[in-house]
Amino acid sequence: MQEDAFQRGEPLMSILERLDSGQIRSRDLVETALRRIEDPDGQGPVAYCQVYRERAAWAARQCDQLRAKGESLALTGIPLSVKDLFDLIGEVTLAGSVVLKDQEPAASFAPAVERLLSHQAILMGRTNMTEFAYSGLGLNPHYGTPLSPWRRHERRIAGGSTSGGAVSVAEGMAVAALGTDTGGSVRIPAAFCGLAGFKSTSRRIPREGVFPLSRTLDSIGVIAPTVQCCRYLDRVLSLAWPQEQDKPRGRWFEDAEERQITPGRGASMLKDLRVGVPQSYVLDDLDPEIEHAFGRALDQLGHAGVRVDEVPIEMLMEIPEHYEQGGLLAIEAYALHRRLLDQQREKYDPRVAVRMEGGRGRLASEYLDLLDKRRDFIRAFEACCREYDLLAWPTVALLPPRLDKLQDDDEAYFSTNVRVLRNTAVTNFLDRPSLSIPLKGRRDAPIGFMVSAPSMQDRRLLDLGCALEPILRK
């Protein structure tokens, strides 16, 4: 039996260091990922809807040659997965559906994918997802439903909509995953699979070439083993590092801080840090395991010198009003799908179609009013919270539910979906960058500790998240 080149959940930083030192090759990484994808007892066939076996193997050989010549870049030879929403040149972007099979192939790569490729990342394949990204549960009647690694024998869901992406990372079939987040689609599966998940400010990373769900709420994000990994990938996606042609080869890491926040720097960043914890809405109806782990995490931050304040932000109770009849999301989704729904509704996941149809017959004046109300709400909210560096609450209010409780029960499906999305959707509505940091509950239950910062403070959020991570993982 061949030895694994990297462990499941091994941080990107560790893999890069071993590549740089010559302990492993890109070829070894790809071969390990492919073995796991093709394991008949694994999740590969349901996590991936398309695997680039030959292409990835060829790319790995090229990357090894570049590294041998001292021409490596930020992601040279790192195997990544891509959610089935992103355009890849020459392929039809299916978005987890069967409805789009007759559409034209993409003429170019989505800019987010192009940025990863420009730094010599290797794409292992497209990952499965909720159809059209319209659910936080990750069920897909066309391609199957990926499962959380936690208590696999109980068949618990991985969360959605970036379900396959999270499982690809948790099972070591990729080092990290590119995804999207409209109401929690990166952070929910990250939390349910014991990983870190980062959602950017909506306008910060270009969304061209990504099949949309909501032009207002969509954002791009990543799932990876640690916050440090997310920070590193974000440097590429946000162009914090120059493109390949603008940077001298072989000179990427003159300073260790380019790669990660060191413990000493992390400790200094926590000095005078203020974290606000809203006491309404996002702390309601928590599973006991979630409540216990979140309370323990707050205590750990307090002992580390972080100022943690309970904040009675009552206006959060108004959030559900903005999602009545599906809110902006249903209107924008229906506007995009109305013709396909009229022509091919029977091919849609019925649970997705019925949510989209919540936007049918809505007036333009309603839509414009919703946009105005959201803008005013964001302004008032940020004024209310301006004294806090970060806000924190649990990523999801419950542990990963069992698939059999949701598959054939529409009432359970829709009520669970609302509860799963509740906490994460808040930051999409507010257009705040948001980060889910993994905690371990009792019985090793996967739990997410979510922090958010004001819009466009993504870099600072990730830096602070790196400083918080070692404290929260104790």
Short mmCIF file of C-alpha atoms in Angstrom, two decimals:
data_model
loop_
_atom_site.label_atom_id
_atom_site.label_comp_id
_atom_site.label_asym_id
_atom_site.label_seq_id
_atom_site.Cartn_x
_atom_site.Cartn_y
_atom_site.Cartn_z
CA MET A 1 0.00 0.00 0.00
CA GLN A 2 1.32 3.43 -0.94
CA GLU A 3 2.04 5.84 1.86
CA ASP A 4 -0.16 8.95 2.08
CA ALA A 5 1.68 12.14 1.12
CA PHE A 6 -0.50 14.26 3.38
CA GLN A 7 -2.85 13.63 6.26
CA ARG A 8 -6.54 14.38 6.30
CA GLY A 9 -6.89 17.85 7.78
CA GLU A 10 -3.19 18.68 7.43
CA PRO A 11 -2.75 22.46 7.15
CA LEU A 12 -1.68 24.01 3.87
CA MET A 13 1.31 25.62 5.60
CA SER A 14 2.67 22.24 6.65
CA ILE A 15 2.28 20.80 3.15
CA LEU A 16 4.00 23.80 1.56
CA GLU A 17 6.94 23.48 3.93
CA ARG A 18 7.36 19.81 3.07
CA LEU A 19 7.14 20.58 -0.64
CA ASP A 20 9.77 23.30 -0.29
CA SER A 21 12.11 20.97 1.62
CA GLY A 22 11.74 18.18 -0.93
CA GLN A 23 10.15 15.70 1.50
CA ILE A 24 7.19 15.27 -0.86
CA ARG A 25 6.35 16.11 -4.46
CA SER A 26 3.21 17.52 -6.03
CA ARG A 27 2.83 14.18 -7.77
CA ASP A 28 2.62 12.48 -4.36
CA LEU A 29 -0.09 14.87 -3.22
CA VAL A 30 -2.23 14.31 -6.30
CA GLU A 31 -1.81 10.53 -6.16
CA THR A 32 -2.89 10.53 -2.53
CA ALA A 33 -5.92 12.70 -3.26
CA LEU A 34 -6.93 10.48 -6.20
CA ARG A 35 -6.63 7.29 -4.14
CA ARG A 36 -8.99 8.76 -1.58
CA ILE A 37 -11.41 9.98 -4.25
CA GLU A 38 -11.51 6.50 -5.79
CA ASP A 39 -11.74 4.60 -2.50
CA PRO A 40 -14.95 2.53 -2.81
CA ASP A 41 -15.58 2.96 0.91
CA GLY A 42 -15.04 6.73 0.78
CA GLN A 43 -17.04 9.79 -0.18
CA GLY A 44 -15.32 10.55 -3.49
CA PRO A 45 -18.17 9.58 -5.84
CA VAL A 46 -20.64 11.78 -3.99
CA ALA A 47 -18.29 14.63 -3.03
CA TYR A 48 -17.06 15.12 -6.60
CA CYS A 49 -19.31 15.35 -9.63
CA GLN A 50 -16.29 15.48 -11.96
CA VAL A 51 -12.69 14.37 -11.33
CA TYR A 52 -9.72 15.57 -13.41
CA ARG A 53 -7.53 12.50 -13.05
CA GLU A 54 -5.25 12.88 -16.08
CA ARG A 55 -5.23 16.66 -16.01
CA ALA A 56 -4.25 16.76 -12.33
CA ALA A 57 -1.50 14.16 -12.81
CA TRP A 58 -0.06 16.15 -15.74
CA ALA A 59 -0.22 19.41 -13.78
CA ALA A 60 1.57 17.79 -10.83
CA ARG A 61 4.50 16.77 -13.06
CA GLN A 62 4.74 20.32 -14.40
CA CYS A 63 4.68 21.76 -10.88
CA ASP A 64 7.43 19.44 -9.72
CA GLN A 65 9.62 20.61 -12.59
CA LEU A 66 8.95 24.26 -11.77
CA ARG A 67 9.76 23.74 -8.11
CA ALA A 68 12.99 21.92 -9.02
CA LYS A 69 14.05 24.97 -11.07
CA GLY A 70 13.22 27.37 -8.22
CA GLU A 71 10.21 28.77 -10.04
CA SER A 72 7.46 27.90 -7.58
CA LEU A 73 4.69 30.34 -6.70
CA ALA A 74 2.24 30.64 -3.83
CA LEU A 75 0.24 27.47 -4.58
CA THR A 76 2.53 25.44 -6.79
CA GLY A 77 1.34 21.83 -6.81
CA ILE A 78 -1.38 22.20 -4.18
CA PRO A 79 -4.50 20.09 -4.97
CA LEU A 80 -7.70 22.14 -4.63
CA SER A 81 -11.37 21.41 -5.34
CA VAL A 82 -13.81 23.81 -7.00
CA LYS A 83 -17.55 24.06 -6.38
CA ASP A 84 -19.71 23.25 -9.39
CA LEU A 85 -20.74 26.92 -9.68
CA PHE A 86 -17.50 28.21 -11.17
CA ASP A 87 -16.84 28.45 -14.89
CA LEU A 88 -13.98 26.30 -16.15
CA ILE A 89 -13.06 26.84 -19.78
CA GLY A 90 -14.62 24.34 -22.19
CA GLU A 91 -17.06 22.89 -19.64
CA VAL A 92 -20.73 23.44 -18.91
CA THR A 93 -21.27 24.84 -15.41
CA LEU A 94 -24.11 22.69 -14.04
CA ALA A 95 -24.51 24.27 -10.59
CA GLY A 96 -25.50 20.93 -9.07
CA SER A 97 -28.42 20.61 -11.49
CA VAL A 98 -29.49 18.63 -14.55
CA VAL A 99 -31.36 21.62 -15.97
CA LEU A 100 -28.28 23.27 -17.48
CA LYS A 101 -26.84 20.28 -19.36
CA ASP A 102 -27.71 21.77 -22.77
CA GLN A 103 -26.10 25.15 -22.06
CA GLU A 104 -22.96 26.37 -23.84
CA PRO A 105 -19.56 25.50 -22.34
CA ALA A 106 -17.73 28.29 -20.55
CA ALA A 107 -15.48 30.38 -22.79
CA SER A 108 -13.09 31.26 -19.96
CA PHE A 109 -12.22 30.55 -16.35
CA ALA A 110 -14.01 32.43 -13.60
CA PRO A 111 -11.57 35.11 -12.33
CA ALA A 112 -11.41 33.47 -8.89
CA VAL A 113 -10.33 30.18 -10.48
CA GLU A 114 -7.92 31.99 -12.80
CA ARG A 115 -6.22 33.57 -9.78
CA LEU A 116 -5.65 30.15 -8.19
CA LEU A 117 -4.35 28.71 -11.45
CA SER A 118 -2.06 31.70 -11.99
CA HIS A 119 -0.33 30.65 -8.77
CA GLN A 120 0.02 27.07 -10.05
CA ALA A 121 -2.69 25.38 -7.98
CA ILE A 122 -3.93 22.01 -9.26
CA LEU A 123 -7.67 21.44 -9.72
CA MET A 124 -8.75 17.95 -8.63
CA GLY A 125 -12.29 18.38 -9.90
CA ARG A 126 -15.72 19.93 -9.47
CA THR A 127 -17.49 19.30 -6.19
CA ASN A 128 -21.12 18.45 -5.52
CA MET A 129 -23.50 20.99 -4.01
CA THR A 130 -27.12 21.78 -3.28
CA GLU A 131 -28.86 22.42 -6.61
CA PHE A 132 -28.26 26.07 -7.55
CA ALA A 133 -26.85 26.62 -4.03
CA TYR A 134 -30.36 27.15 -2.64
CA SER A 135 -30.20 25.41 0.77
CA GLY A 136 -27.92 25.15 3.79
CA LEU A 137 -28.38 21.38 4.10
CA GLY A 138 -26.47 20.02 1.10
CA LEU A 139 -29.02 17.44 -0.08
CA ASN A 140 -28.95 16.83 -3.83
CA PRO A 141 -31.45 14.41 -5.46
CA HIS A 142 -29.47 14.27 -8.73
CA TYR A 143 -25.91 13.54 -7.57
CA GLY A 144 -26.32 12.32 -3.99
CA THR A 145 -25.65 13.91 -0.61
CA PRO A 146 -22.16 14.14 0.94
CA LEU A 147 -21.93 13.23 4.61
CA SER A 148 -20.09 14.75 7.55
CA PRO A 149 -17.10 12.74 8.79
CA TRP A 150 -18.57 13.00 12.30
CA ARG A 151 -20.35 9.77 13.20
CA ARG A 152 -20.30 8.67 9.59
CA HIS A 153 -22.20 5.48 10.47
CA GLU A 154 -25.18 7.67 11.47
CA ARG A 155 -25.15 9.35 8.04
CA ARG A 156 -25.21 12.96 9.15
CA ILE A 157 -25.27 15.71 6.52
CA ALA A 158 -22.20 17.75 5.63
CA GLY A 159 -24.23 20.95 5.27
CA GLY A 160 -24.60 23.12 2.19
CA SER A 161 -24.52 24.38 -0.22
CA THR A 162 -20.75 23.74 -0.61
CA SER A 163 -21.24 20.19 0.67
CA GLY A 164 -18.83 18.37 -1.62
CA GLY A 165 -16.14 21.00 -1.12
CA ALA A 166 -16.15 20.55 2.66
CA VAL A 167 -16.08 16.76 2.39
CA SER A 168 -13.25 16.90 -0.16
CA VAL A 169 -11.12 18.70 2.44
CA ALA A 170 -12.27 16.71 5.48
CA GLU A 171 -11.53 13.42 3.70
CA GLY A 172 -8.16 14.57 2.30
CA MET A 173 -9.33 14.52 -1.33
CA ALA A 174 -8.10 18.12 -1.65
CA VAL A 175 -6.08 20.43 0.55
CA ALA A 176 -8.69 23.21 0.39
CA ALA A 177 -11.90 24.04 -1.46
CA LEU A 178 -13.17 27.07 -3.38
CA GLY A 179 -16.83 27.79 -2.70
CA THR A 180 -19.55 30.42 -2.54
CA ASP A 181 -21.65 31.75 0.33
CA THR A 182 -25.06 33.41 -0.05
CA GLY A 183 -26.52 32.59 3.36
CA GLY A 184 -23.88 30.37 4.92
CA SER A 185 -22.90 27.99 2.12
CA VAL A 186 -19.19 27.96 3.02
CA ARG A 187 -19.40 28.35 6.79
CA ILE A 188 -22.16 25.80 7.48
CA PRO A 189 -20.39 22.84 5.81
CA ALA A 190 -17.10 23.98 7.33
CA ALA A 191 -18.69 23.88 10.79
CA PHE A 192 -20.41 20.52 10.16
CA CYS A 193 -17.14 18.96 8.95
CA GLY A 194 -14.80 20.37 11.61
CA LEU A 195 -13.07 22.84 9.28
CA ALA A 196 -12.45 26.57 8.93
CA GLY A 197 -14.63 28.50 6.49
CA PHE A 198 -14.26 32.08 5.29
CA LYS A 199 -16.85 34.25 3.52
CA SER A 200 -15.54 37.45 1.95
CA THR A 201 -17.26 40.81 1.65
CA SER A 202 -19.54 40.37 -1.36
CA ARG A 203 -17.81 42.79 -3.73
CA ARG A 204 -14.22 42.05 -2.72
CA ILE A 205 -13.51 38.99 -4.90
CA PRO A 206 -14.99 39.12 -8.43
CA ARG A 207 -18.07 36.95 -8.94
CA GLU A 208 -17.98 36.94 -12.73
CA GLY A 209 -18.04 33.43 -14.10
CA VAL A 210 -19.87 32.13 -11.05
CA PHE A 211 -23.45 30.95 -11.62
CA PRO A 212 -25.45 33.34 -9.42
CA LEU A 213 -28.10 32.73 -6.82
CA SER A 214 -28.47 36.30 -5.54
CA ARG A 215 -26.68 39.26 -7.09
CA THR A 216 -27.03 41.07 -3.76
CA LEU A 217 -26.00 38.38 -1.28
CA ASP A 218 -23.57 36.08 -3.13
CA SER A 219 -19.94 36.04 -2.04
CA ILE A 220 -16.88 33.86 -2.64
CA GLY A 221 -15.10 31.96 0.08
CA VAL A 222 -12.87 29.03 0.97
CA ILE A 223 -12.95 25.95 3.19
CA ALA A 224 -9.69 24.64 4.64
CA PRO A 225 -8.32 22.87 7.73
CA THR A 226 -7.31 26.09 9.53
CA VAL A 227 -7.85 29.83 9.53
CA GLN A 228 -4.21 30.25 8.54
CA CYS A 229 -4.99 28.28 5.38
CA CYS A 230 -8.00 30.49 4.62
CA ARG A 231 -5.89 33.62 5.13
CA TYR A 232 -3.23 32.31 2.77
CA LEU A 233 -5.73 31.43 0.03
CA ASP A 234 -7.45 34.78 0.42
CA ARG A 235 -4.16 36.53 -0.28
CA VAL A 236 -4.26 34.91 -3.73
CA LEU A 237 -7.99 35.37 -4.38
CA SER A 238 -7.97 39.04 -3.37
CA LEU A 239 -4.77 39.82 -5.29
CA ALA A 240 -2.90 40.76 -2.14
CA TRP A 241 -0.05 38.96 -3.87
CA PRO A 242 0.84 39.97 -7.43
CA GLN A 243 0.08 37.85 -10.45
CA GLU A 244 2.68 35.39 -11.71
CA GLN A 245 4.11 37.73 -14.32
CA ASP A 246 4.59 40.54 -11.79
CA LYS A 247 6.62 38.66 -9.19
CA PRO A 248 10.19 37.35 -9.45
CA ARG A 249 10.08 33.57 -9.37
CA GLY A 250 11.35 31.77 -6.31
CA ARG A 251 11.06 34.81 -4.01
CA TRP A 252 7.66 34.34 -2.44
CA PHE A 253 8.46 34.02 1.21
CA GLU A 254 11.21 36.34 2.34
CA ASP A 255 9.32 36.80 5.60
CA ALA A 256 7.58 34.03 7.53
CA GLU A 257 4.68 36.44 8.12
CA GLU A 258 3.85 36.10 4.42
CA ARG A 259 2.72 32.58 5.21
CA GLN A 260 1.24 32.74 8.67
CA ILE A 261 0.62 34.76 11.79
CA THR A 262 3.30 33.66 14.28
CA PRO A 263 2.35 33.01 17.93
CA GLY A 264 4.16 36.10 19.17
CA ARG A 265 2.50 38.38 16.68
CA GLY A 266 -0.85 36.71 17.37
CA ALA A 267 -0.60 37.43 21.09
CA SER A 268 0.18 41.10 20.48
CA MET A 269 -2.79 41.41 18.12
CA LEU A 270 -5.17 40.31 20.89
CA LYS A 271 -4.15 43.15 23.18
CA ASP A 272 -7.10 45.53 23.63
CA LEU A 273 -9.24 43.43 21.24
CA ARG A 274 -12.96 43.92 21.86
CA VAL A 275 -15.42 41.20 20.90
CA GLY A 276 -19.16 41.81 21.13
CA VAL A 277 -21.55 38.88 21.62
CA PRO A 278 -25.16 39.72 20.66
CA GLN A 279 -27.59 38.32 23.22
CA SER A 280 -30.68 38.16 21.03
CA TYR A 281 -31.61 36.00 18.04
CA VAL A 282 -28.27 34.29 17.31
CA LEU A 283 -28.11 32.65 20.78
CA ASP A 284 -31.71 31.42 20.74
CA ASP A 285 -32.55 27.71 20.62
CA LEU A 286 -29.00 26.39 20.64
CA ASP A 287 -28.31 22.67 20.97
CA PRO A 288 -26.83 22.02 24.44
CA GLU A 289 -23.52 20.93 22.89
CA ILE A 290 -23.30 24.18 20.93
CA GLU A 291 -24.16 26.31 23.95
CA HIS A 292 -21.56 24.57 26.10
CA ALA A 293 -18.76 24.79 23.53
CA PHE A 294 -19.49 28.42 22.69
CA GLY A 295 -19.54 29.43 26.37
CA ARG A 296 -16.27 27.61 26.96
CA ALA A 297 -14.71 29.36 23.95
CA LEU A 298 -15.72 32.78 25.29
CA ASP A 299 -14.13 31.90 28.65
CA GLN A 300 -10.92 30.90 26.87
CA LEU A 301 -10.81 34.23 25.06
CA GLY A 302 -11.40 36.09 28.32
CA HIS A 303 -8.54 34.23 30.02
CA ALA A 304 -6.31 35.15 27.06
CA GLY A 305 -6.93 38.84 27.66
CA VAL A 306 -9.61 39.47 25.05
CA ARG A 307 -12.39 41.78 26.21
CA VAL A 308 -15.67 39.93 25.62
CA ASP A 309 -18.86 41.96 26.09
CA GLU A 310 -22.46 40.83 26.03
CA VAL A 311 -24.31 43.19 23.68
CA PRO A 312 -28.12 43.46 23.60
CA ILE A 313 -28.51 44.11 19.86
CA GLU A 314 -32.28 43.87 19.72
CA MET A 315 -32.43 44.92 16.08
CA LEU A 316 -31.24 41.46 15.07
CA MET A 317 -34.74 40.26 15.92
CA GLU A 318 -35.91 42.16 12.84
CA ILE A 319 -33.82 40.05 10.44
CA PRO A 320 -36.58 37.47 9.74
CA GLU A 321 -38.87 40.26 8.49
CA HIS A 322 -36.42 40.94 5.69
CA TYR A 323 -36.60 37.28 4.59
CA GLU A 324 -40.39 37.00 4.49
CA GLN A 325 -41.54 35.25 1.30
CA GLY A 326 -37.87 34.57 0.61
CA GLY A 327 -36.87 38.25 0.64
CA LEU A 328 -34.29 39.53 -1.83
CA LEU A 329 -32.99 36.02 -2.38
CA ALA A 330 -36.25 34.59 -3.73
CA ILE A 331 -36.87 37.60 -5.99
CA GLU A 332 -33.40 37.53 -7.51
CA ALA A 333 -33.33 33.74 -7.87
CA TYR A 334 -36.75 33.67 -9.55
CA ALA A 335 -35.78 36.48 -11.93
CA LEU A 336 -32.85 34.35 -13.13
CA HIS A 337 -34.73 31.03 -13.30
CA ARG A 338 -38.23 32.06 -14.39
CA ARG A 339 -37.90 30.86 -17.98
CA LEU A 340 -36.22 27.59 -17.03
CA LEU A 341 -38.86 26.99 -14.38
CA ASP A 342 -41.62 27.51 -16.95
CA GLN A 343 -39.95 25.11 -19.39
CA GLN A 344 -38.35 22.43 -17.21
CA ARG A 345 -39.70 22.64 -13.68
CA GLU A 346 -39.97 18.85 -13.45
CA LYS A 347 -36.15 18.62 -13.68
CA TYR A 348 -35.58 20.84 -10.64
CA ASP A 349 -35.23 19.62 -7.09
CA PRO A 350 -38.84 20.34 -5.98
CA ARG A 351 -37.62 21.83 -2.70
CA VAL A 352 -35.43 24.30 -4.58
CA ALA A 353 -38.12 25.15 -7.16
CA VAL A 354 -40.75 25.95 -4.56
CA ARG A 355 -38.41 28.36 -2.77
CA MET A 356 -37.54 30.12 -6.01
CA GLU A 357 -41.21 30.49 -6.84
CA GLY A 358 -41.58 32.62 -3.74
CA GLY A 359 -40.29 35.40 -5.98
CA ARG A 360 -43.03 34.96 -8.59
CA GLY A 361 -45.36 37.95 -8.97
CA ARG A 362 -43.35 40.27 -6.73
CA LEU A 363 -43.41 43.94 -7.71
CA ALA A 364 -40.37 45.98 -8.70
CA SER A 365 -41.37 48.47 -5.99
CA GLU A 366 -41.18 45.69 -3.37
CA TYR A 367 -37.72 44.75 -4.55
CA LEU A 368 -36.43 48.32 -4.47
CA ASP A 369 -37.95 48.82 -1.02
CA LEU A 370 -36.14 45.71 0.23
CA LEU A 371 -32.83 47.03 -1.09
CA ASP A 372 -33.39 50.39 0.60
CA LYS A 373 -34.39 48.78 3.89
CA ARG A 374 -31.30 46.57 3.82
CA ARG A 375 -29.04 49.58 3.19
CA ASP A 376 -30.62 51.48 6.11
CA PHE A 377 -30.44 48.45 8.38
CA ILE A 378 -26.73 47.96 7.67
CA ARG A 379 -26.01 51.60 8.39
CA ALA A 380 -27.86 51.49 11.72
CA PHE A 381 -26.31 48.16 12.70
CA GLU A 382 -22.73 49.27 12.08
CA ALA A 383 -23.35 52.46 14.07
CA CYS A 384 -24.62 50.32 16.94
CA CYS A 385 -21.54 48.06 16.91
CA ARG A 386 -18.76 50.45 15.96
CA GLU A 387 -16.90 50.10 19.27
CA TYR A 388 -16.28 46.37 18.70
CA ASP A 389 -13.49 44.93 16.59
CA LEU A 390 -15.38 41.70 16.05
CA LEU A 391 -18.80 40.23 16.71
CA ALA A 392 -19.06 36.56 17.68
CA TRP A 393 -21.75 33.89 17.87
CA PRO A 394 -22.10 30.18 17.03
CA THR A 395 -21.87 29.42 13.31
CA VAL A 396 -24.82 27.02 13.43
CA ALA A 397 -27.35 26.50 16.22
CA LEU A 398 -27.37 22.70 15.94
CA LEU A 399 -25.13 19.72 15.32
CA PRO A 400 -25.16 18.00 11.90
CA PRO A 401 -28.63 16.41 11.50
CA ARG A 402 -29.13 12.88 10.25
CA LEU A 403 -29.91 12.53 6.56
CA ASP A 404 -32.78 10.08 7.10
CA LYS A 405 -34.64 12.68 9.18
CA LEU A 406 -34.67 15.11 6.25
CA GLN A 407 -34.78 13.07 3.06
CA ASP A 408 -38.48 12.25 2.89
CA ASP A 409 -39.98 14.78 5.29
CA ASP A 410 -40.57 18.19 3.74
CA GLU A 411 -41.64 19.78 7.02
CA ALA A 412 -38.46 18.62 8.77
CA TYR A 413 -36.36 19.67 5.77
CA PHE A 414 -37.66 23.25 5.59
CA SER A 415 -37.72 23.86 9.35
CA THR A 416 -34.18 22.49 9.73
CA ASN A 417 -32.97 24.54 6.78
CA VAL A 418 -34.25 27.74 8.42
CA ARG A 419 -32.56 26.87 11.69
CA VAL A 420 -29.26 25.88 10.05
CA LEU A 421 -29.10 29.11 8.01
CA ARG A 422 -30.26 31.49 10.72
CA ASN A 423 -26.92 32.58 12.22
CA THR A 424 -24.83 32.62 9.06
CA ALA A 425 -27.40 34.48 6.94
CA VAL A 426 -27.15 37.47 9.28
CA THR A 427 -23.68 38.39 8.01
CA ASN A 428 -24.67 37.96 4.36
CA PHE A 429 -27.55 40.34 4.94
CA LEU A 430 -25.15 42.78 6.64
CA ASP A 431 -22.41 42.21 4.00
CA ARG A 432 -19.83 41.57 6.70
CA PRO A 433 -16.89 39.24 6.07
CA SER A 434 -17.30 36.23 8.30
CA LEU A 435 -15.16 33.38 9.53
CA SER A 436 -16.10 30.04 11.10
CA ILE A 437 -13.38 28.69 13.39
CA PRO A 438 -13.67 25.01 14.36
CA LEU A 439 -14.31 24.01 17.95
CA LYS A 440 -14.60 20.49 19.32
CA GLY A 441 -17.58 19.78 21.48
CA ARG A 442 -18.06 16.85 23.79
CA ARG A 443 -17.93 13.52 21.93
CA ASP A 444 -15.78 15.34 19.34
CA ALA A 445 -18.85 17.04 17.88
CA PRO A 446 -17.93 19.56 15.15
CA ILE A 447 -18.93 23.10 16.13
CA GLY A 448 -18.22 26.45 14.54
CA PHE A 449 -17.30 29.66 16.37
CA MET A 450 -18.15 32.53 14.03
CA VAL A 451 -16.60 35.98 14.03
CA SER A 452 -17.37 38.86 11.69
CA ALA A 453 -15.99 42.33 10.99
CA PRO A 454 -17.36 45.39 9.17
CA SER A 455 -17.57 45.29 5.40
CA MET A 456 -14.21 45.27 3.56
CA GLN A 457 -12.23 44.52 6.73
CA ASP A 458 -11.60 40.99 5.47
CA ARG A 459 -7.82 41.09 5.84
CA ARG A 460 -8.02 42.28 9.44
CA LEU A 461 -10.67 39.66 10.23
CA LEU A 462 -8.44 36.89 8.91
CA ASP A 463 -5.41 38.19 10.80
CA LEU A 464 -7.38 38.32 14.04
CA GLY A 465 -8.90 34.93 13.31
CA CYS A 466 -5.39 33.48 13.06
CA ALA A 467 -4.58 34.96 16.47
CA LEU A 468 -7.78 33.55 17.99
CA GLU A 469 -7.48 30.09 16.45
CA PRO A 470 -4.84 28.54 18.76
CA ILE A 471 -6.78 29.73 21.79
CA LEU A 472 -10.08 28.29 20.57
CA ARG A 473 -8.56 24.96 19.55
CA LYS A 474 -7.27 24.20 23.08
#
